[in-house]
Amino acid sequence: MSLTLPRALRRGILGVVTALLAALVTVVDIGGLTTSVAHAAAPAGTEPVYHAVSGGTRINVAGVVKSDLTAASSLRVETAPRAVENKTANVDVLNGVAHVEAIQSRNSTRKVLGGIEVSSYARIAGVSLLNGLIKADAIETTATATIRNGEVSRTGKTRFVGVKIGNQKIPFNVPKNTGITIPGVLSVVVNDVRGQVGGDALIKSQATGLRIVLLKPQAGLSAGASIELTPTMARILIPEPIEGSPAFGYAYSTQVGVHVGDALNIRSAPTAVVICPAGGTNGVELDNSTAKVLLPGVVKANVLSNTANATVTSDLTDATMSARIGAVNLLNGLITLNAVTAEAHVVKSGTDPTVKEATAKIVGLTIAGKSIPIGVEPNTTIEVPGLVKVIINEQTDLPFPYDGIAVRALHIQALPGAPKDIAGIDIEVGVAGAWVLRTP
């Protein structure tokens, strides 16, 4: 599909609706916290902004997000080439509504002749949904939006491998927006492709592998609940300025990496990530929940729920990011806990100094069989000789140009000379950060 922009749009007379992931998400180092973070919103102007978001699954009930994008990645930039990626494995969503063996999301921009293309991609593998009613070996979806010599265009497509809905097998290529219904049970749009010109974007391209609507209550979800597999979105927009100081923040449940030399290779990307919109949450708490995360022999975590809550006005910015997890088992029982909450809070009022606070509460923590009290001091370190170092309630003031604070409830790092199966391991549990931009 290709369209020429109306003259008014080419002049940039277009508003933007702030969205949950309207920020760049990438892996960077902020004060020693290597993590997914939200960067500053693009400045006001007439230059296009390229925005893309994707993930493995998303579940909505009565118009409210019940489980946000799993293994999400998001890109918001003004240039090309740029790219971000996220991967995770063995994800259970909402107590078994969906089980996915592997998820990969990727968003990028690239230069094309006469312009720039923004692309959004998601792939899931080993899928079992609604107790096996829907199964898939793999689903791979891509959406693109392009501006070239003043013209905009979009594409969207999904490829299917070993997909079965009820008793019906889905071929590799399916026509766009193919409908399938299991009477009285569910309806499915296969290779769902949508798009628009104008509104909240110069052009928007959306593609979703499977878009499922329940026709009766199932697996703890009410009739009318919507389940999306491999949702992707790419759009080109003109930004609108935010009044006051933008809010920034992130929270996630776990991340596992392995140090190889000076590099940190990610084995399990941040789980149940939630990111604070720069313009605030408009009085609504944003939530991303996942039932279980399993990386055999390394991490087993249950009931993951992370939230963002922010107010942004001309004279006040108040943002709170929270990470909450139920029972956690690390390194085959070397470290266990019953529940953990980590929270980062930042307040900026007029020209007053920024108020920053971080907390971590861990219930039932044991390390190598030893019970650890709830209220330990920030940055308490415990070593298990020959194995790991554990930092409890690790807090970091974020460096310039950020003005805020970040916290890890637990940070586990392998000690030099640790056994081969955990050598270089780096595990984060219960992570949150919140900040504004520091004024000169």
PDB file of C-alpha atoms in Angstrom, residues 138-337:
ATOM      1  CA  ALA A 138       6.419 -21.197  15.080  1.00  0.00           C
ATOM      2  CA  ILE A 139       4.713 -17.924  14.146  1.00  0.00           C
ATOM      3  CA  GLU A 140       6.703 -15.054  12.616  1.00  0.00           C
ATOM      4  CA  THR A 141       5.243 -11.593  11.958  1.00  0.00           C
ATOM      5  CA  THR A 142       6.632  -8.399  10.417  1.00  0.00           C
ATOM      6  CA  ALA A 143       5.113  -4.925   9.973  1.00  0.00           C
ATOM      7  CA  THR A 144       6.825  -2.033   8.193  1.00  0.00           C
ATOM      8  CA  ALA A 145       6.147   1.662   7.606  1.00  0.00           C
ATOM      9  CA  THR A 146       8.158   3.693   5.100  1.00  0.00           C
ATOM     10  CA  ILE A 147       8.473   7.335   4.102  1.00  0.00           C
ATOM     11  CA  ARG A 148      10.145   7.851   0.741  1.00  0.00           C
ATOM     12  CA  ASN A 149      10.297  11.143  -1.160  1.00  0.00           C
ATOM     13  CA  GLY A 150       7.212  12.465   0.632  1.00  0.00           C
ATOM     14  CA  GLU A 151       5.190   9.283   0.138  1.00  0.00           C
ATOM     15  CA  VAL A 152       4.315   6.782   2.850  1.00  0.00           C
ATOM     16  CA  SER A 153       3.647   3.063   2.529  1.00  0.00           C
ATOM     17  CA  ARG A 154       3.175   0.034   4.759  1.00  0.00           C
ATOM     18  CA  THR A 155       3.379  -3.757   4.690  1.00  0.00           C
ATOM     19  CA  GLY A 156       2.383  -6.546   7.054  1.00  0.00           C
ATOM     20  CA  LYS A 157       2.690 -10.326   6.904  1.00  0.00           C
ATOM     21  CA  THR A 158       2.895 -13.491   9.008  1.00  0.00           C
ATOM     22  CA  ARG A 159       4.319 -16.929   8.281  1.00  0.00           C
ATOM     23  CA  PHE A 160       3.080 -20.025  10.084  1.00  0.00           C
ATOM     24  CA  VAL A 161       4.839 -23.321  10.805  1.00  0.00           C
ATOM     25  CA  GLY A 162       2.952 -26.273  12.305  1.00  0.00           C
ATOM     26  CA  VAL A 163      -0.030 -24.196  13.436  1.00  0.00           C
ATOM     27  CA  LYS A 164      -3.267 -25.909  14.388  1.00  0.00           C
ATOM     28  CA  ILE A 165      -6.521 -24.259  15.545  1.00  0.00           C
ATOM     29  CA  GLY A 166      -8.824 -26.942  16.886  1.00  0.00           C
ATOM     30  CA  ASN A 167      -8.673 -29.597  14.169  1.00  0.00           C
ATOM     31  CA  GLN A 168      -7.768 -27.179  11.393  1.00  0.00           C
ATOM     32  CA  LYS A 169      -4.182 -26.950  10.149  1.00  0.00           C
ATOM     33  CA  ILE A 170      -2.938 -23.545   9.032  1.00  0.00           C
ATOM     34  CA  PRO A 171      -0.684 -23.392   5.936  1.00  0.00           C
ATOM     35  CA  PHE A 172       2.630 -21.535   5.774  1.00  0.00           C
ATOM     36  CA  ASN A 173       1.118 -18.560   3.950  1.00  0.00           C
ATOM     37  CA  VAL A 174      -2.454 -17.418   4.627  1.00  0.00           C
ATOM     38  CA  PRO A 175      -4.372 -14.553   2.978  1.00  0.00           C
ATOM     39  CA  LYS A 176      -4.604 -11.415   5.087  1.00  0.00           C
ATOM     40  CA  ASN A 177      -7.373 -11.262   7.685  1.00  0.00           C
ATOM     41  CA  THR A 178      -8.573 -14.848   7.258  1.00  0.00           C
ATOM     42  CA  GLY A 179     -11.323 -15.703   9.746  1.00  0.00           C
ATOM     43  CA  ILE A 180     -11.757 -19.035  11.557  1.00  0.00           C
ATOM     44  CA  THR A 181     -14.451 -19.796  14.140  1.00  0.00           C
ATOM     45  CA  ILE A 182     -14.926 -22.709  16.499  1.00  0.00           C
ATOM     46  CA  PRO A 183     -18.658 -22.200  17.188  1.00  0.00           C
ATOM     47  CA  GLY A 184     -19.408 -21.208  20.754  1.00  0.00           C
ATOM     48  CA  VAL A 185     -15.719 -21.404  21.711  1.00  0.00           C
ATOM     49  CA  LEU A 186     -13.592 -18.773  19.959  1.00  0.00           C
ATOM     50  CA  SER A 187     -13.045 -16.786  16.789  1.00  0.00           C
ATOM     51  CA  VAL A 188      -9.632 -16.169  15.227  1.00  0.00           C
ATOM     52  CA  VAL A 189      -8.268 -13.730  12.665  1.00  0.00           C
ATOM     53  CA  VAL A 190      -5.241 -15.330  11.017  1.00  0.00           C
ATOM     54  CA  ASN A 191      -2.567 -13.052   9.510  1.00  0.00           C
ATOM     55  CA  ASP A 192      -4.308  -9.968  10.876  1.00  0.00           C
ATOM     56  CA  VAL A 193      -3.085  -6.867   9.004  1.00  0.00           C
ATOM     57  CA  ARG A 194      -4.255  -3.311   9.682  1.00  0.00           C
ATOM     58  CA  GLY A 195      -3.089   0.206   8.899  1.00  0.00           C
ATOM     59  CA  GLN A 196      -3.984   3.869   8.766  1.00  0.00           C
ATOM     60  CA  VAL A 197      -2.853   7.237   7.467  1.00  0.00           C
ATOM     61  CA  GLY A 198      -3.405  10.246   9.726  1.00  0.00           C
ATOM     62  CA  GLY A 199      -4.885  10.174  13.214  1.00  0.00           C
ATOM     63  CA  ASP A 200      -2.114   9.474  15.704  1.00  0.00           C
ATOM     64  CA  ALA A 201       0.540   8.909  13.021  1.00  0.00           C
ATOM     65  CA  LEU A 202       1.582   9.898   9.529  1.00  0.00           C
ATOM     66  CA  ILE A 203       1.211   6.200   8.811  1.00  0.00           C
ATOM     67  CA  LYS A 204       0.745   3.169  11.035  1.00  0.00           C
ATOM     68  CA  SER A 205       1.255  -0.492  10.141  1.00  0.00           C
ATOM     69  CA  GLN A 206       0.035  -3.285  12.433  1.00  0.00           C
ATOM     70  CA  ALA A 207       0.331  -7.025  11.905  1.00  0.00           C
ATOM     71  CA  THR A 208      -0.566  -9.851  14.281  1.00  0.00           C
ATOM     72  CA  GLY A 209      -0.125 -13.567  13.650  1.00  0.00           C
ATOM     73  CA  LEU A 210      -3.268 -14.692  15.483  1.00  0.00           C
ATOM     74  CA  ARG A 211      -5.912 -12.427  17.015  1.00  0.00           C
ATOM     75  CA  ILE A 212      -8.246 -14.571  19.144  1.00  0.00           C
ATOM     76  CA  VAL A 213     -11.533 -13.610  20.798  1.00  0.00           C
ATOM     77  CA  LEU A 214     -13.116 -15.989  23.333  1.00  0.00           C
ATOM     78  CA  LEU A 215     -16.808 -16.699  22.789  1.00  0.00           C
ATOM     79  CA  LYS A 216     -17.185 -18.292  26.217  1.00  0.00           C
ATOM     80  CA  PRO A 217     -15.236 -18.105  29.514  1.00  0.00           C
ATOM     81  CA  GLN A 218     -12.067 -20.197  29.397  1.00  0.00           C
ATOM     82  CA  ALA A 219      -8.868 -20.607  31.424  1.00  0.00           C
ATOM     83  CA  GLY A 220      -9.908 -17.921  33.887  1.00  0.00           C
ATOM     84  CA  LEU A 221     -10.706 -15.387  31.143  1.00  0.00           C
ATOM     85  CA  SER A 222     -14.195 -14.041  30.492  1.00  0.00           C
ATOM     86  CA  ALA A 223     -16.057 -14.219  27.193  1.00  0.00           C
ATOM     87  CA  GLY A 224     -14.880 -11.432  24.909  1.00  0.00           C
ATOM     88  CA  ALA A 225     -11.271 -11.598  26.119  1.00  0.00           C
ATOM     89  CA  SER A 226      -8.741 -10.988  23.354  1.00  0.00           C
ATOM     90  CA  ILE A 227      -5.456 -12.876  22.933  1.00  0.00           C
ATOM     91  CA  GLU A 228      -2.838 -11.729  20.433  1.00  0.00           C
ATOM     92  CA  LEU A 229       0.124 -13.791  19.263  1.00  0.00           C
ATOM     93  CA  THR A 230       3.086 -11.914  17.701  1.00  0.00           C
ATOM     94  CA  PRO A 231       1.571  -8.411  17.731  1.00  0.00           C
ATOM     95  CA  THR A 232       3.741  -5.878  15.881  1.00  0.00           C
ATOM     96  CA  MET A 233       3.357  -2.174  15.163  1.00  0.00           C
ATOM     97  CA  ALA A 234       5.469   0.261  13.128  1.00  0.00           C
ATOM     98  CA  ARG A 235       4.542   3.909  12.669  1.00  0.00           C
ATOM     99  CA  ILE A 236       5.931   7.238  11.559  1.00  0.00           C
ATOM    100  CA  LEU A 237       4.780  10.306  13.442  1.00  0.00           C
ATOM    101  CA  ILE A 238       5.374  13.947  14.254  1.00  0.00           C
ATOM    102  CA  PRO A 239       5.894  14.474  18.007  1.00  0.00           C
ATOM    103  CA  GLU A 240       3.907  16.803  20.210  1.00  0.00           C
ATOM    104  CA  PRO A 241       5.680  18.527  23.132  1.00  0.00           C
ATOM    105  CA  ILE A 242       5.048  17.408  26.716  1.00  0.00           C
ATOM    106  CA  GLU A 243       4.261  20.128  29.243  1.00  0.00           C
ATOM    107  CA  GLY A 244       6.531  19.919  32.271  1.00  0.00           C
ATOM    108  CA  SER A 245       9.356  17.466  32.944  1.00  0.00           C
ATOM    109  CA  PRO A 246       8.811  14.091  31.203  1.00  0.00           C
ATOM    110  CA  ALA A 247       8.723  11.005  33.447  1.00  0.00           C
ATOM    111  CA  PHE A 248      10.887   7.985  32.735  1.00  0.00           C
ATOM    112  CA  GLY A 249      11.067   4.566  34.290  1.00  0.00           C
ATOM    113  CA  TYR A 250      11.103   0.805  33.918  1.00  0.00           C
ATOM    114  CA  ALA A 251      10.410  -2.274  35.993  1.00  0.00           C
ATOM    115  CA  TYR A 252      10.974  -5.949  35.300  1.00  0.00           C
ATOM    116  CA  SER A 253      11.042  -9.197  37.222  1.00  0.00           C
ATOM    117  CA  THR A 254      14.165 -11.099  36.203  1.00  0.00           C
ATOM    118  CA  GLN A 255      17.085 -10.992  33.812  1.00  0.00           C
ATOM    119  CA  VAL A 256      19.869 -13.544  33.402  1.00  0.00           C
ATOM    120  CA  GLY A 257      23.195 -12.889  31.716  1.00  0.00           C
ATOM    121  CA  VAL A 258      26.640 -14.436  31.529  1.00  0.00           C
ATOM    122  CA  HIS A 259      29.824 -12.364  31.704  1.00  0.00           C
ATOM    123  CA  VAL A 260      32.301 -13.242  28.950  1.00  0.00           C
ATOM    124  CA  GLY A 261      35.312 -10.994  29.385  1.00  0.00           C
ATOM    125  CA  ASP A 262      34.014  -7.438  29.644  1.00  0.00           C
ATOM    126  CA  ALA A 263      30.754  -8.253  27.845  1.00  0.00           C
ATOM    127  CA  LEU A 264      27.442  -9.385  29.325  1.00  0.00           C
ATOM    128  CA  ASN A 265      25.617 -11.883  27.118  1.00  0.00           C
ATOM    129  CA  ILE A 266      21.884 -12.054  27.862  1.00  0.00           C
ATOM    130  CA  ARG A 267      20.537 -15.591  28.368  1.00  0.00           C
ATOM    131  CA  SER A 268      17.044 -14.553  29.469  1.00  0.00           C
ATOM    132  CA  ALA A 269      15.933 -11.018  28.637  1.00  0.00           C
ATOM    133  CA  PRO A 270      14.010  -8.823  31.100  1.00  0.00           C
ATOM    134  CA  THR A 271      10.670 -10.459  31.929  1.00  0.00           C
ATOM    135  CA  ALA A 272       7.265  -8.748  32.239  1.00  0.00           C
ATOM    136  CA  VAL A 273       8.807  -5.368  31.387  1.00  0.00           C
ATOM    137  CA  VAL A 274       6.731  -2.233  31.964  1.00  0.00           C
ATOM    138  CA  ILE A 275       7.922   1.185  30.810  1.00  0.00           C
ATOM    139  CA  CYS A 276       6.709   4.583  31.947  1.00  0.00           C
ATOM    140  CA  PRO A 277       5.297   6.817  29.185  1.00  0.00           C
ATOM    141  CA  ALA A 278       7.090  10.170  29.099  1.00  0.00           C
ATOM    142  CA  GLY A 279       3.764  12.009  29.393  1.00  0.00           C
ATOM    143  CA  GLY A 280       2.537   9.999  32.406  1.00  0.00           C
ATOM    144  CA  THR A 281      -0.091   7.273  32.778  1.00  0.00           C
ATOM    145  CA  ASN A 282      -3.147   9.562  32.846  1.00  0.00           C
ATOM    146  CA  GLY A 283      -4.319   8.341  36.228  1.00  0.00           C
ATOM    147  CA  VAL A 284      -4.210   4.660  35.262  1.00  0.00           C
ATOM    148  CA  GLU A 285      -1.709   2.154  36.675  1.00  0.00           C
ATOM    149  CA  LEU A 286      -0.042   0.268  33.835  1.00  0.00           C
ATOM    150  CA  ASP A 287       0.613  -3.400  34.550  1.00  0.00           C
ATOM    151  CA  ASN A 288       2.455  -6.260  32.887  1.00  0.00           C
ATOM    152  CA  SER A 289       1.953  -9.712  34.398  1.00  0.00           C
ATOM    153  CA  THR A 290       3.348 -13.168  33.683  1.00  0.00           C
ATOM    154  CA  ALA A 291       2.474 -16.352  35.534  1.00  0.00           C
ATOM    155  CA  LYS A 292       5.856 -18.073  35.525  1.00  0.00           C
ATOM    156  CA  VAL A 293       9.421 -17.846  34.225  1.00  0.00           C
ATOM    157  CA  LEU A 294      11.617 -20.928  34.028  1.00  0.00           C
ATOM    158  CA  LEU A 295      15.259 -21.184  32.994  1.00  0.00           C
ATOM    159  CA  PRO A 296      16.137 -24.713  34.163  1.00  0.00           C
ATOM    160  CA  GLY A 297      18.798 -24.825  36.841  1.00  0.00           C
ATOM    161  CA  VAL A 298      19.025 -21.033  37.000  1.00  0.00           C
ATOM    162  CA  VAL A 299      15.704 -19.254  37.635  1.00  0.00           C
ATOM    163  CA  LYS A 300      12.210 -20.375  38.544  1.00  0.00           C
ATOM    164  CA  ALA A 301       9.864 -17.500  39.409  1.00  0.00           C
ATOM    165  CA  ASN A 302       6.094 -17.392  39.881  1.00  0.00           C
ATOM    166  CA  VAL A 303       3.461 -14.630  39.729  1.00  0.00           C
ATOM    167  CA  LEU A 304       5.350 -11.747  38.120  1.00  0.00           C
ATOM    168  CA  SER A 305       3.608  -8.351  38.091  1.00  0.00           C
ATOM    169  CA  ASN A 306       5.230  -5.006  37.337  1.00  0.00           C
ATOM    170  CA  THR A 307       3.569  -1.589  37.305  1.00  0.00           C
ATOM    171  CA  ALA A 308       4.051   2.039  36.249  1.00  0.00           C
ATOM    172  CA  ASN A 309       2.174   4.999  37.686  1.00  0.00           C
ATOM    173  CA  ALA A 310       3.099   8.581  36.749  1.00  0.00           C
ATOM    174  CA  THR A 311       1.650  12.077  36.792  1.00  0.00           C
ATOM    175  CA  VAL A 312       3.086  14.772  34.540  1.00  0.00           C
ATOM    176  CA  THR A 313       1.840  18.374  34.680  1.00  0.00           C
ATOM    177  CA  SER A 314       3.404  21.750  33.952  1.00  0.00           C
ATOM    178  CA  ASP A 315       4.781  22.024  37.518  1.00  0.00           C
ATOM    179  CA  LEU A 316       4.860  18.435  38.881  1.00  0.00           C
ATOM    180  CA  THR A 317       6.287  15.091  37.781  1.00  0.00           C
ATOM    181  CA  ASP A 318       5.642  12.114  40.097  1.00  0.00           C
ATOM    182  CA  ALA A 319       6.572   8.598  38.921  1.00  0.00           C
ATOM    183  CA  THR A 320       6.545   5.247  40.709  1.00  0.00           C
ATOM    184  CA  MET A 321       7.828   2.002  39.171  1.00  0.00           C
ATOM    185  CA  SER A 322       7.225  -1.301  40.985  1.00  0.00           C
ATOM    186  CA  ALA A 323       8.325  -4.914  40.492  1.00  0.00           C
ATOM    187  CA  ARG A 324       6.523  -7.677  42.413  1.00  0.00           C
ATOM    188  CA  ILE A 325       7.249 -11.402  42.289  1.00  0.00           C
ATOM    189  CA  GLY A 326       5.986 -14.439  44.192  1.00  0.00           C
ATOM    190  CA  ALA A 327       8.095 -17.474  45.040  1.00  0.00           C
ATOM    191  CA  VAL A 328      11.572 -17.561  43.465  1.00  0.00           C
ATOM    192  CA  ASN A 329      14.119 -20.397  43.286  1.00  0.00           C
ATOM    193  CA  LEU A 330      17.608 -19.595  41.993  1.00  0.00           C
ATOM    194  CA  LEU A 331      20.480 -21.926  41.097  1.00  0.00           C
ATOM    195  CA  ASN A 332      18.673 -25.129  42.102  1.00  0.00           C
ATOM    196  CA  GLY A 333      17.716 -23.880  45.560  1.00  0.00           C
ATOM    197  CA  LEU A 334      20.944 -22.131  46.513  1.00  0.00           C
ATOM    198  CA  ILE A 335      18.831 -18.977  46.911  1.00  0.00           C
ATOM    199  CA  THR A 336      15.084 -19.017  47.587  1.00  0.00           C
ATOM    200  CA  LEU A 337      12.437 -16.524  48.655  1.00  0.00           C
TER     201      LEU A 337
END
